[in-house]
Amino acid sequence: MITNNYYTADNHGPFELYDLGDFPLEEGGAIHGCQLAYATHGTLNAAKDNAILVTTWYSGTSGIMADVYIGQGRALDPDKYFIIVVNQIGNGLSSSPHNTPAPAGMARFPRVRIGDDVRAQHRLLTEKFGIEELALVMGGSMGAQQTYEWAVRYPDMVRRAAPIAGTARNTDHDFLYTATLNQAITSDPAWNGGWYQASGDVGQGLRHQARLWAVMGWSTEFYQQEFWRNLGFHSAEDFVTNFLEGYFLPMDPNNLLCMAWKWQHGDVSRHTGGDLSAALGRIKAKTFVMPIDEDMFFPPRDCEAEQALIPGSELRVINSVCGHLALFGPDPGFGEQVDRHLGELLATP
Amino acid sequence: MITNNYYTADNHGPFELYDLGDFPLEEGGAIHGCQLAYATHGTLNAAKDNAILVTTWYSGTSGIMADVYIGQGRALDPDKYFIIVVNQIGNGLSSSPHNTPAPAGMARFPRVRIGDDVRAQHRLLTEKFGIEELALVMGGSMGAQQTYEWAVRYPDMVRRAAPIAGTARNTDHDFLYTATLNQAITSDPAWNGGWYQASGDVGQGLRHQARLWAVMGWSTEFYQQEFWRNLGFHSAEDFVTNFLEGYFLPMDPNNLLCMAWKWQHGDVSRHTGGDLSAALGRIKAKTFVMPIDEDMFFPPRDCEAEQALIPGSELRVINSVCGHLALFGPDPGFGEQVDRHLGELLATP
């Protein structure tokens, strides 16, 4: 357990903690005293049928989901819905390598799967709020993985699903990309097998990871159009240093590695002995599969192949030269498209 | 200067050396006793008008160019043409960090530009062979950079040009990608600022670089289709280890860094004060611009924007799920398309 002031309400907005007690994991072992951090927006109605679950991506927290996706007049409108944003295990707000006391934290934090997150979220929703039905589950990237897992694992509980820029079963290419993110951290001698003194000691590894996101996170067209000018930067290098390195530098390396392993091994077909078609065929939610056209590692064609296996689903491709990291909201057109699709989806009976 | 048995005729086929003496460089300084390694195929005719120059890419040598692009019945037919394949400076056969004696080798090897290569090649062709006109200049990736540099620098000497999967002015995105390749090497403690004892000492860095190529060098569809099966591998991981790591592991890290700097700074608009349109407007060669549709870092749209600035040029997009590394020849359809386009180009008066 190490001190890291990045993972606080000051940076990520207010959140509550739900204590799951000893939480057993799919890979074996357990997180002892597992805490799930979540934030809510709006009010649960008496029928308890206006609940929306929002999940988080690699490195993301409930804060950015509220900033980019939730608001009055938006599709995710807290005046209409009770919106619960749950931080994934390992993201630094929920139980994570950095905030778990010795002997179990840091490099000894156990391996966590997407299925563990979804079971933990299910406990929170049912035990804490008595929610038996979700009007919508939505999330981007690893949040899409959790969305798919929800729709496959609890088909009767999820009425609508919107996986954005993510897949139900991770691809080989995506696995290799994520491995390079890990490699950036673990090749930093200061990482020391996960036993650094302070997160910032592994600054070189975190900066290197940021630079991999510079290449794969946006798109070639993002740089050709110098889209970074819209974000207030003066050169590509200025953008990479002051936006991307600045973003990753305060994070905890073991937290990122925990999430990355989960990302790499995301696969709903674990429920059906490896049969992806059978797994996705279980989904009862009305599902909009929403890839981003310029995404370099979750390309629309990969998402479309999965969408074709989901009964009654629709493919809604979002256009943005920001590529995968359009998820962060730098492109106003992205938010408009997401709202339009989610609005339509929520209007579906 | 260090021993590295990879850079030998055993591995790369026979080659000759041309001694340029002290060769001054655009960035200042010189390579003392600069050697240019080249291989020829076919016979120069009496009119000396059947010469084709083939350039090399990052990590490539004259050997692979002969294997993949040259042969009887191919567009580059040694029965018809005198084909000179020149190894770029830094590639390990021509003067390079690893084979330059102290005090100038290894980390002290000077910075080399694409323009230096092209001036060196010009000296070889004119001084050694008396060639005043080239029927064709062709090359892929960094070889395309040299091809563009030839057509802009010596417009009266180049009758036809075929830059494949490369750009005339390197893009910001491409610069960032190449920086991650460098980062893989320089973050290996064994690199030691360029002063390792043996190339293999930096094995971790070279393996990490190989894994970046695994992500960017092919395409997402290459992995979805498990194209690696066609190459005799049994899983994506098997392919990445035994093909890509195996490919880079014997190479010299300083050689790769030398070529990478050159790649990053390739820019024909240096001839025209930064005006790319003016630079490309100088080209008199009949030019086929040949991007690969699935290329993740030289996407067709970037190449098309340059092609539009070249008088009388044509865009010939090559289709291959192998992406950029289709250049290596793993996809038979790639070679067929290249031959068809080059055949048409060579038939142009």
XYZ file of C-alpha atoms in Angstrom:
698
model
C 0.000 0.000 0.000
C 1.413 3.317 -0.990
C 0.250 6.879 -0.838
C -0.951 8.307 -4.124
C -2.847 11.564 -4.010
C -4.104 11.158 -7.546
C -6.805 8.692 -6.509
C -8.907 11.078 -4.481
C -12.264 12.795 -4.697
C -10.390 16.036 -5.383
C -9.386 14.647 -8.759
C -12.269 12.324 -9.550
C -15.300 13.832 -7.870
C -17.170 12.507 -4.860
C -17.677 8.766 -4.570
C -19.020 6.252 -2.062
C -17.472 2.963 -1.025
C -19.385 -0.305 -0.821
C -17.772 -3.026 1.267
C -18.043 -6.448 -0.350
C -16.224 -8.182 2.470
C -14.037 -11.012 1.271
C -14.671 -11.185 -2.426
C -13.660 -14.470 -4.119
C -12.160 -14.216 -7.587
C -12.565 -16.296 -10.741
C -8.819 -16.915 -10.947
C -8.771 -18.133 -7.366
C -8.123 -16.406 -4.070
C -9.970 -13.307 -2.982
C -9.748 -9.620 -2.337
C -10.119 -9.326 1.437
C -12.265 -6.375 2.434
C -12.989 -5.533 -1.184
C -14.223 -1.972 -1.680
C -16.226 -0.887 -4.687
C -16.159 2.865 -5.359
C -19.187 4.301 -7.079
C -20.920 7.610 -7.744
C -24.618 8.141 -8.362
C -26.532 10.796 -10.278
C -30.279 11.285 -10.059
C -32.847 9.376 -8.033
C -34.001 5.775 -8.130
C -37.751 5.792 -8.746
C -40.221 3.747 -6.733
C -40.537 1.077 -9.435
C -36.733 0.868 -9.479
C -36.834 0.686 -13.256
C -34.909 3.837 -14.134
C -31.431 2.629 -13.205
C -28.506 2.954 -15.609
C -25.155 1.356 -14.922
C -22.083 3.091 -16.313
C -18.784 1.210 -16.262
C -15.208 2.509 -16.521
C -12.314 1.967 -18.922
C -8.620 1.291 -18.437
C -7.284 4.190 -16.337
C -10.728 5.805 -16.193
C -12.824 6.578 -13.154
C -16.339 7.639 -12.302
C -15.216 11.263 -12.632
C -14.573 11.320 -16.361
C -17.713 9.301 -17.084
C -19.779 11.957 -15.312
C -17.942 14.778 -17.074
C -18.238 13.383 -20.582
C -21.472 11.374 -20.640
C -23.867 12.485 -17.916
C -25.867 15.687 -17.612
C -29.208 17.405 -17.815
C -30.457 17.339 -21.388
C -28.022 14.538 -22.250
C -29.104 10.974 -23.028
C -27.859 10.017 -19.563
C -30.015 12.593 -17.802
C -29.993 12.497 -13.994
C -33.433 14.159 -14.031
C -34.816 11.001 -15.605
C -32.490 8.230 -14.578
C -30.688 6.939 -11.548
C -27.194 6.586 -12.933
C -24.642 4.517 -11.039
C -21.062 4.791 -12.203
C -18.988 1.963 -10.758
C -15.206 2.115 -10.744
C -13.612 -1.088 -11.918
C -11.451 -3.028 -9.500
C -7.846 -1.919 -9.885
C -8.634 1.583 -11.121
C -7.362 3.237 -7.943
C -10.710 4.218 -6.385
C -12.094 0.718 -5.927
C -9.821 -1.895 -4.324
C -6.558 -1.785 -6.211
C -2.935 -2.818 -5.888
C -1.874 0.582 -4.561
C -4.537 0.903 -1.845
C -4.613 -2.686 -0.609
C -2.643 -3.162 2.609
C 0.320 -5.489 2.799
C 0.791 -8.364 2.405
C -1.780 -8.499 -0.422
C -1.254 -5.211 -2.253
C 1.129 -3.991 -4.939
C 2.763 -6.895 -6.768
C 0.737 -9.409 -4.711
C -2.658 -8.033 -5.713
C -4.491 -11.007 -7.200
C -5.540 -11.350 -10.816
C -8.981 -9.969 -11.480
C -11.291 -10.702 -14.386
C -14.034 -8.695 -16.058
C -16.425 -11.290 -14.616
C -15.263 -10.391 -11.102
C -16.077 -6.749 -11.706
C -19.501 -7.576 -13.023
C -20.295 -9.877 -10.092
C -19.128 -7.175 -7.695
C -21.265 -4.580 -9.453
C -24.222 -6.956 -9.333
C -23.866 -7.265 -5.592
C -23.733 -3.495 -5.190
C -26.829 -2.956 -7.327
C -28.922 -5.704 -5.755
C -27.768 -5.559 -2.123
C -27.371 -1.831 -1.708
C -30.104 -0.506 -4.002
C -32.452 -3.455 -4.528
C -32.206 -3.003 -8.275
C -33.435 -6.025 -10.234
C -33.478 -4.519 -13.711
C -31.237 -2.080 -15.537
C -32.688 0.271 -18.134
C -29.211 0.417 -19.679
C -25.661 -0.718 -19.165
C -23.108 1.315 -21.059
C -19.374 1.817 -21.106
C -16.422 2.386 -23.392
C -13.380 0.197 -24.059
C -12.938 -1.947 -20.922
C -16.321 -0.496 -19.994
C -17.671 -2.154 -23.130
C -16.144 -5.434 -21.981
C -18.057 -5.103 -18.712
C -21.196 -4.164 -20.617
C -20.982 -7.317 -22.729
C -20.268 -9.384 -19.627
C -23.372 -7.981 -17.949
C -25.593 -8.715 -20.932
C -24.318 -12.293 -21.223
C -24.098 -13.120 -17.513
C -27.353 -11.506 -16.402
C -29.475 -11.480 -19.562
C -32.732 -11.079 -17.678
C -31.531 -8.052 -15.778
C -30.221 -5.926 -18.655
C -32.885 -4.323 -20.826
C -30.512 -2.339 -23.031
C -26.790 -2.404 -23.640
C -24.412 0.029 -25.310
C -20.846 -1.260 -25.595
C -18.778 1.576 -27.095
C -15.385 1.004 -28.703
C -14.791 -2.423 -27.220
C -15.257 -6.119 -27.813
C -16.940 -9.047 -26.090
C -13.918 -11.257 -26.663
C -10.561 -9.566 -26.815
C -8.638 -9.992 -30.069
C -5.075 -11.212 -30.527
C -4.068 -7.821 -31.910
C -5.528 -6.045 -28.939
C -3.780 -8.441 -26.574
C -0.464 -7.623 -28.232
C -1.112 -3.898 -28.007
C -1.903 -4.130 -24.312
C 1.239 -6.210 -23.809
C 3.305 -3.280 -25.124
C 1.659 -1.036 -22.521
C 2.724 -3.476 -19.826
C 6.194 -3.780 -21.310
C 6.640 -0.001 -21.052
C 6.154 -0.231 -17.289
C 7.895 -3.498 -16.533
C 10.990 -2.573 -18.536
C 11.560 0.433 -16.274
C 14.154 -0.768 -13.741
C 12.395 1.348 -11.107
C 9.318 -0.856 -11.444
C 11.344 -3.472 -9.587
C 8.901 -6.320 -10.022
C 6.114 -4.132 -8.655
C 7.915 -3.193 -5.434
C 8.624 0.502 -5.991
C 8.504 2.966 -3.105
C 6.261 5.525 -4.823
C 4.244 5.430 -8.051
C 6.237 8.336 -9.416
C 9.456 6.332 -9.218
C 8.272 4.507 -12.327
C 7.899 7.776 -14.215
C 9.930 6.675 -17.209
C 7.753 3.594 -17.679
C 4.577 5.649 -17.349
C 5.864 8.204 -19.864
C 6.715 5.398 -22.268
C 3.243 3.987 -21.894
C 1.798 7.424 -22.624
C 3.768 7.491 -25.875
C 2.297 4.205 -26.991
C -1.127 5.729 -26.493
C 0.035 8.654 -28.625
C 0.503 6.236 -31.516
C -2.486 3.926 -31.076
C -4.973 5.956 -29.031
C -5.868 8.543 -31.647
C -5.567 8.169 -35.414
C -3.193 9.117 -38.194
C -5.799 11.641 -39.295
C -5.875 13.208 -35.815
C -2.257 14.208 -36.349
C -2.657 15.120 -40.036
C -5.432 17.530 -39.086
C -3.431 18.718 -36.075
C -6.543 18.134 -34.008
C -4.433 18.776 -30.888
C -4.681 22.474 -31.697
C -8.345 22.255 -30.668
C -7.161 21.095 -27.263
C -4.867 24.078 -26.795
C -1.521 22.521 -27.705
C 1.145 23.962 -29.972
C 2.752 20.911 -31.509
C 2.318 17.154 -31.557
C 5.181 16.870 -29.074
C 3.623 19.491 -26.792
C 0.398 17.488 -26.881
C 2.060 14.146 -26.153
C 4.072 15.506 -23.243
C 1.554 17.793 -21.629
C -1.594 15.839 -22.298
C -0.703 12.149 -22.475
C 2.363 12.003 -20.237
C 0.604 14.350 -17.855
C -2.384 12.031 -17.819
C -0.504 8.813 -17.022
C 2.308 10.169 -14.859
C 0.363 10.359 -11.567
C -1.077 6.858 -11.916
C 0.023 3.761 -10.088
C 1.872 1.251 -12.304
C 0.528 -1.844 -10.542
C -3.008 -0.507 -10.896
C -2.497 -0.165 -14.643
C -1.019 -3.657 -14.872
C -3.988 -5.084 -12.956
C -6.458 -3.498 -15.362
C -4.377 -4.454 -18.404
C -4.396 -8.135 -17.489
C -8.163 -7.961 -17.099
C -8.468 -6.200 -20.470
C -6.287 -8.769 -22.187
C -8.341 -11.676 -20.885
C -11.834 -10.278 -21.408
C -13.955 -12.971 -23.033
C -17.666 -13.598 -22.623
C -17.307 -16.982 -24.291
C -15.898 -18.288 -21.008
C -19.584 -18.812 -20.159
C -20.104 -21.155 -23.079
C -16.922 -23.186 -23.331
C -15.354 -20.811 -25.841
C -18.372 -20.570 -28.138
C -18.700 -16.839 -28.778
C -21.803 -17.222 -30.877
C -23.571 -19.111 -28.096
C -22.486 -16.542 -25.507
C -23.653 -13.534 -27.485
C -26.789 -15.436 -28.447
C -27.787 -15.365 -24.776
C -28.169 -11.594 -24.800
C -31.729 -10.376 -24.330
C -30.876 -6.690 -24.042
C -31.586 -4.447 -26.980
C -27.986 -3.771 -27.906
C -26.382 -0.982 -29.899
C -22.799 -1.919 -30.750
C -20.951 1.366 -31.118
C -17.399 1.226 -32.483
C -15.502 4.362 -33.504
C -14.572 4.478 -37.167
C -10.942 5.583 -36.632
C -10.262 3.276 -33.684
C -6.887 1.613 -34.295
C -7.344 -1.357 -31.954
C -11.110 -1.878 -31.740
C -11.852 -1.369 -35.438
C -15.502 -1.383 -36.524
C -15.123 -4.623 -38.466
C -14.103 -6.502 -35.302
C -17.112 -5.066 -33.464
C -19.439 -5.723 -36.378
C -18.509 -9.413 -36.408
C -19.669 -9.656 -32.790
C -22.736 -7.515 -33.346
C -23.893 -9.954 -36.015
C -24.099 -12.618 -33.289
C -26.342 -10.604 -30.953
C -30.088 -11.097 -31.484
C -31.898 -7.919 -32.501
C -28.792 -5.755 -32.147
C -27.772 -2.793 -34.269
C -24.403 -1.491 -35.379
C -24.003 2.222 -34.735
C -20.600 3.412 -35.915
C -19.426 6.693 -34.388
C -17.266 8.960 -36.535
C -14.322 10.743 -34.981
C -10.751 11.428 -36.048
C -9.910 11.154 -32.350
C -10.105 7.379 -32.721
C -10.312 5.308 -29.574
C -9.656 8.224 -27.259
C -12.665 10.068 -28.609
C -14.024 8.342 -25.487
C -12.332 11.114 -23.458
C -14.614 13.672 -25.076
C -12.191 15.961 -26.935
C -14.404 15.912 -30.037
C -17.777 17.593 -29.477
C -19.185 15.637 -32.424
C -18.513 12.430 -30.531
C -20.724 13.359 -27.610
C -23.507 14.415 -29.942
C -23.414 11.077 -31.750
C -23.318 9.111 -28.511
C -26.269 11.046 -27.162
C -28.273 10.506 -30.336
C -27.658 6.749 -30.321
C -28.195 6.341 -26.573
C -31.322 8.485 -26.776
C -32.734 6.216 -29.469
C -31.736 3.141 -27.534
C -33.365 4.379 -24.333
C -36.538 5.183 -26.296
C -36.710 1.543 -27.426
C -39.327 -0.314 -25.379
C 33.110 -1.412 -33.796
C 31.762 -4.729 -32.717
C 31.515 -8.155 -34.246
C 28.086 -9.085 -35.502
C 27.819 -12.134 -37.720
C 24.324 -11.204 -38.855
C 25.591 -8.598 -41.302
C 27.339 -10.951 -43.684
C 26.898 -12.287 -47.192
C 25.887 -15.591 -45.658
C 22.711 -13.965 -44.419
C 22.134 -11.269 -47.031
C 23.598 -12.645 -50.238
C 26.719 -11.450 -52.038
C 27.415 -7.723 -52.156
C 30.155 -5.380 -53.256
C 31.559 -2.398 -51.417
C 32.125 1.009 -52.978
C 34.500 3.306 -51.134
C 33.257 6.888 -51.033
C 36.279 8.112 -49.091
C 35.400 10.809 -46.601
C 31.734 11.424 -47.131
C 30.431 14.753 -45.733
C 26.971 14.727 -44.190
C 24.058 17.164 -44.315
C 23.954 17.411 -40.524
C 27.661 18.222 -40.415
C 30.734 16.080 -40.030
C 31.473 13.107 -42.234
C 31.730 9.364 -42.401
C 35.408 8.703 -42.892
C 36.092 5.910 -45.365
C 32.375 5.543 -46.080
C 31.493 2.198 -47.656
C 28.362 1.656 -49.689
C 27.289 -1.982 -49.990
C 25.385 -2.900 -53.136
C 24.353 -5.896 -55.169
C 23.640 -5.968 -58.895
C 21.436 -8.185 -61.026
C 21.555 -8.300 -64.820
C 23.756 -6.365 -67.233
C 24.035 -2.688 -67.998
C 23.386 -2.242 -71.698
C 25.579 -0.164 -74.002
C 23.196 2.786 -73.963
C 23.200 2.611 -70.163
C 19.471 3.208 -70.154
C 18.262 -0.019 -68.537
C 19.351 0.719 -64.968
C 16.964 0.339 -62.062
C 17.849 1.499 -58.566
C 16.304 -0.386 -55.663
C 16.604 1.112 -52.198
C 16.243 -0.517 -48.786
C 13.942 -0.028 -45.821
C 14.538 0.203 -42.072
C 16.326 -3.026 -41.079
C 16.254 -4.275 -44.677
C 19.176 -5.146 -46.909
C 19.878 -5.922 -50.543
C 19.159 -9.571 -49.782
C 15.454 -9.291 -49.068
C 14.919 -6.910 -51.972
C 16.369 -9.496 -54.334
C 14.333 -12.285 -52.773
C 10.998 -10.490 -52.836
C 11.118 -8.168 -55.856
C 13.698 -9.309 -58.416
C 13.627 -12.309 -60.723
C 13.195 -13.629 -64.232
C 9.649 -13.050 -65.394
C 9.110 -10.438 -62.669
C 8.714 -6.711 -63.345
C 12.273 -6.281 -62.090
C 13.728 -8.800 -64.527
C 17.522 -9.105 -64.589
C 17.269 -10.396 -68.170
C 16.032 -6.957 -69.185
C 17.374 -4.566 -66.588
C 20.542 -3.798 -64.739
C 19.250 -3.671 -61.200
C 21.371 -2.098 -58.488
C 20.221 -2.618 -54.923
C 21.987 -0.201 -52.603
C 22.023 -0.751 -48.859
C 21.227 2.364 -46.919
C 23.865 3.800 -44.621
C 23.380 2.374 -41.149
C 21.768 -0.884 -42.269
C 24.761 -2.982 -41.255
C 26.165 -3.781 -44.704
C 27.000 -0.223 -45.717
C 28.879 1.951 -43.225
C 27.029 1.699 -39.950
C 27.506 2.298 -36.256
C 28.479 -1.313 -35.577
C 31.102 -1.637 -38.327
C 32.732 1.783 -38.059
C 35.999 1.702 -36.133
C 36.470 3.668 -32.931
C 36.417 6.501 -32.173
C 33.584 7.202 -34.654
C 31.400 4.100 -34.428
C 28.633 2.939 -32.111
C 27.137 5.839 -30.144
C 29.450 8.303 -31.943
C 28.259 7.414 -35.441
C 27.095 10.714 -36.921
C 23.519 11.532 -37.845
C 22.675 10.609 -41.400
C 19.824 11.888 -43.550
C 17.930 10.381 -46.453
C 19.616 13.040 -48.590
C 23.026 11.668 -47.608
C 22.026 8.208 -48.774
C 20.777 9.530 -52.060
C 23.939 11.577 -52.687
C 26.039 8.520 -51.853
C 23.980 6.359 -54.198
C 24.330 9.021 -56.911
C 28.089 8.869 -56.604
C 28.080 5.089 -56.881
C 25.876 5.118 -59.972
C 27.716 7.885 -61.799
C 31.309 7.233 -60.741
C 31.331 3.456 -60.732
C 28.873 2.695 -63.534
C 28.650 5.897 -65.559
C 24.877 5.836 -65.276
C 23.230 9.167 -66.130
C 19.633 8.037 -66.277
C 17.558 5.612 -64.247
C 14.706 3.711 -65.882
C 13.195 3.367 -62.419
C 13.858 4.076 -58.784
C 11.788 1.978 -56.410
C 11.719 1.111 -52.752
C 9.409 0.486 -49.814
C 9.019 2.390 -46.550
C 12.371 4.130 -45.969
C 13.115 2.966 -49.496
C 10.145 5.073 -50.599
C 11.667 8.029 -48.758
C 14.861 7.548 -50.773
C 12.833 7.154 -53.954
C 11.086 10.483 -53.358
C 14.391 12.118 -52.492
C 15.887 10.863 -55.768
C 12.970 12.149 -57.836
C 13.084 15.582 -56.179
C 16.871 15.977 -55.957
C 17.773 14.604 -59.396
C 14.607 15.143 -61.434
C 16.401 14.881 -64.781
C 17.974 11.560 -63.929
C 14.888 9.633 -62.768
C 12.529 8.564 -65.545
C 10.151 6.587 -63.339
C 9.590 6.336 -59.624
C 7.677 3.859 -57.475
C 7.575 4.780 -53.799
C 5.797 1.918 -52.008
C 4.300 2.301 -48.525
C 6.145 5.470 -47.613
C 5.949 9.235 -47.677
C 7.962 12.129 -49.076
C 7.650 14.044 -45.824
C 7.362 12.027 -42.669
C 4.198 12.602 -40.648
C 3.897 13.487 -36.975
C 2.171 10.172 -36.295
C 4.919 8.249 -37.992
C 7.543 10.187 -36.060
C 5.839 9.198 -32.805
C 5.652 5.561 -33.846
C 9.339 5.478 -34.688
C 10.097 7.140 -31.360
C 8.508 4.186 -29.584
C 10.821 1.845 -31.513
C 13.782 3.856 -30.263
C 12.381 3.951 -26.751
C 12.237 0.141 -26.716
C 15.997 0.026 -27.250
C 17.120 2.988 -25.194
C 15.060 1.960 -22.156
C 16.991 -1.308 -21.957
C 19.659 -0.674 -19.317
C 22.028 -2.849 -21.334
C 21.915 -0.320 -24.164
C 24.063 1.840 -21.919
C 23.911 4.973 -24.049
C 25.012 2.975 -27.077
C 28.111 1.479 -25.450
C 27.158 -2.180 -25.109
C 29.771 -4.912 -25.559
C 27.768 -7.012 -28.016
C 24.553 -6.370 -29.943
C 22.896 -9.305 -28.232
C 23.340 -7.674 -24.832
C 20.428 -5.417 -25.739
C 18.202 -8.397 -26.427
C 15.364 -7.198 -24.236
C 15.197 -3.881 -26.058
C 15.269 -5.599 -29.438
C 12.515 -7.996 -28.375
C 10.445 -5.058 -27.170
C 10.921 -3.329 -30.489
C 9.811 -6.507 -32.271
C 6.599 -6.437 -30.238
C 5.823 -2.907 -31.331
C 6.130 -4.103 -34.912
C 3.710 -6.890 -34.023
C 1.090 -4.252 -33.234
C 1.746 -1.697 -35.989
C 3.530 -3.633 -38.704
C 0.649 -5.832 -39.800
C -3.053 -5.111 -39.389
C -5.897 -6.001 -37.068
C -7.291 -8.115 -39.911
C -3.992 -10.004 -40.225
C -4.598 -11.325 -36.714
C -8.364 -11.800 -37.151
C -7.699 -13.984 -40.165
C -4.810 -15.707 -38.362
C -2.730 -15.008 -41.433
C 0.326 -16.192 -39.474
C -0.883 -19.744 -40.099
C 0.118 -19.255 -43.737
C 3.647 -18.596 -42.498
C 3.802 -21.829 -40.543
C 3.118 -20.553 -37.032
C 0.726 -22.017 -34.493
C -0.453 -18.996 -32.530
C -0.094 -15.248 -32.573
C 2.433 -15.531 -29.757
C 4.399 -18.201 -31.623
C 4.484 -15.868 -34.627
C 5.585 -12.820 -32.645
C 8.363 -14.681 -30.848
C 9.679 -16.847 -33.630
C 9.193 -14.506 -36.542
C 9.435 -10.932 -35.254
C 11.702 -11.344 -32.235
C 13.797 -13.743 -34.278
C 14.055 -11.129 -37.006
C 15.218 -8.242 -34.816
C 17.246 -10.114 -32.208
C 20.482 -10.448 -34.237
C 20.484 -6.791 -35.284
C 22.644 -4.043 -33.909
C 20.744 -1.533 -31.757
C 22.823 1.490 -32.816
C 22.287 0.580 -36.465
C 18.529 0.591 -35.904
C 18.693 3.920 -34.068
C 20.719 5.431 -36.913
C 18.124 4.388 -39.480
C 15.239 5.431 -37.249
C 16.547 8.987 -36.913
C 16.875 9.166 -40.675
C 13.334 7.811 -41.092
C 11.923 10.292 -38.604
C 13.513 13.256 -40.382
C 12.783 12.287 -43.991
C 11.444 15.360 -45.764
C 11.889 16.330 -49.415
C 10.621 19.823 -48.657
C 14.035 20.597 -47.184
C 14.910 21.425 -50.803
C 12.234 24.092 -51.011
C 12.228 25.801 -47.645
C 9.503 23.557 -46.273
C 7.167 23.887 -49.258
C 6.127 20.289 -49.957
C 4.050 21.233 -52.954
C 7.013 22.982 -54.575
C 9.315 20.068 -53.825
C 7.007 17.423 -55.254
C 6.223 19.737 -58.161
C 9.846 19.357 -59.251
C 9.419 15.684 -60.024
C 9.726 14.803 -63.699
C 9.617 11.040 -63.213
C 6.449 9.204 -64.094
C 5.466 8.278 -60.574
C 3.210 5.559 -59.235
C 2.495 6.198 -55.563
C 1.811 2.785 -54.060
C 0.498 2.696 -50.488
C -0.836 -0.495 -48.899
C -4.492 -0.328 -47.916
C -4.039 -1.852 -44.430
C -0.845 0.049 -43.568
C -1.244 1.409 -40.029
C 1.384 4.142 -40.217
C 1.631 5.042 -43.923
C -2.101 4.992 -44.622
C -3.206 5.495 -48.245
C -4.795 8.874 -47.475
C -1.438 10.290 -46.340
C 0.200 9.004 -49.507
C -2.640 10.212 -51.684
C -2.267 13.753 -50.389
C 1.335 13.737 -51.585
C 0.529 11.999 -54.854
C -1.870 14.813 -55.702
C 1.130 17.185 -55.675
C 3.218 15.174 -58.165
C 2.687 16.101 -61.840
C 1.328 13.250 -63.939
C 1.476 10.773 -61.077
C -0.939 7.972 -60.327
C -2.158 6.423 -57.090
C -1.926 2.654 -57.104
C -3.188 1.243 -53.816
C -2.012 -2.285 -53.022
C -4.370 -4.525 -51.071
C -2.983 -6.764 -48.361
C -4.089 -7.703 -44.874
C -0.374 -7.911 -44.070
C -0.347 -4.119 -43.867
C 3.020 -2.395 -43.925
C 5.008 -5.597 -43.631
C 3.436 -6.947 -46.799
C 6.715 -5.438 -48.024
C 8.442 -8.551 -46.673
C 6.551 -10.679 -49.175
C 4.470 -13.015 -46.951
C 1.375 -12.396 -49.091
C 1.700 -13.763 -52.639
C -1.017 -11.351 -53.765
C 1.220 -8.456 -52.793
C 4.004 -9.468 -55.171
C 1.518 -9.957 -57.992
C 0.093 -6.478 -57.511
C 3.524 -4.876 -57.270
C 4.618 -6.629 -60.446
C 1.505 -5.545 -62.307
C 1.942 -1.904 -61.320
C 5.697 -1.834 -61.880
C 5.256 -3.594 -65.213
C 2.808 -0.915 -66.316
C 5.065 1.799 -65.045
C 8.105 0.405 -66.864
C 6.029 0.165 -70.052
C 5.293 3.896 -69.829
C 7.498 5.777 -72.302
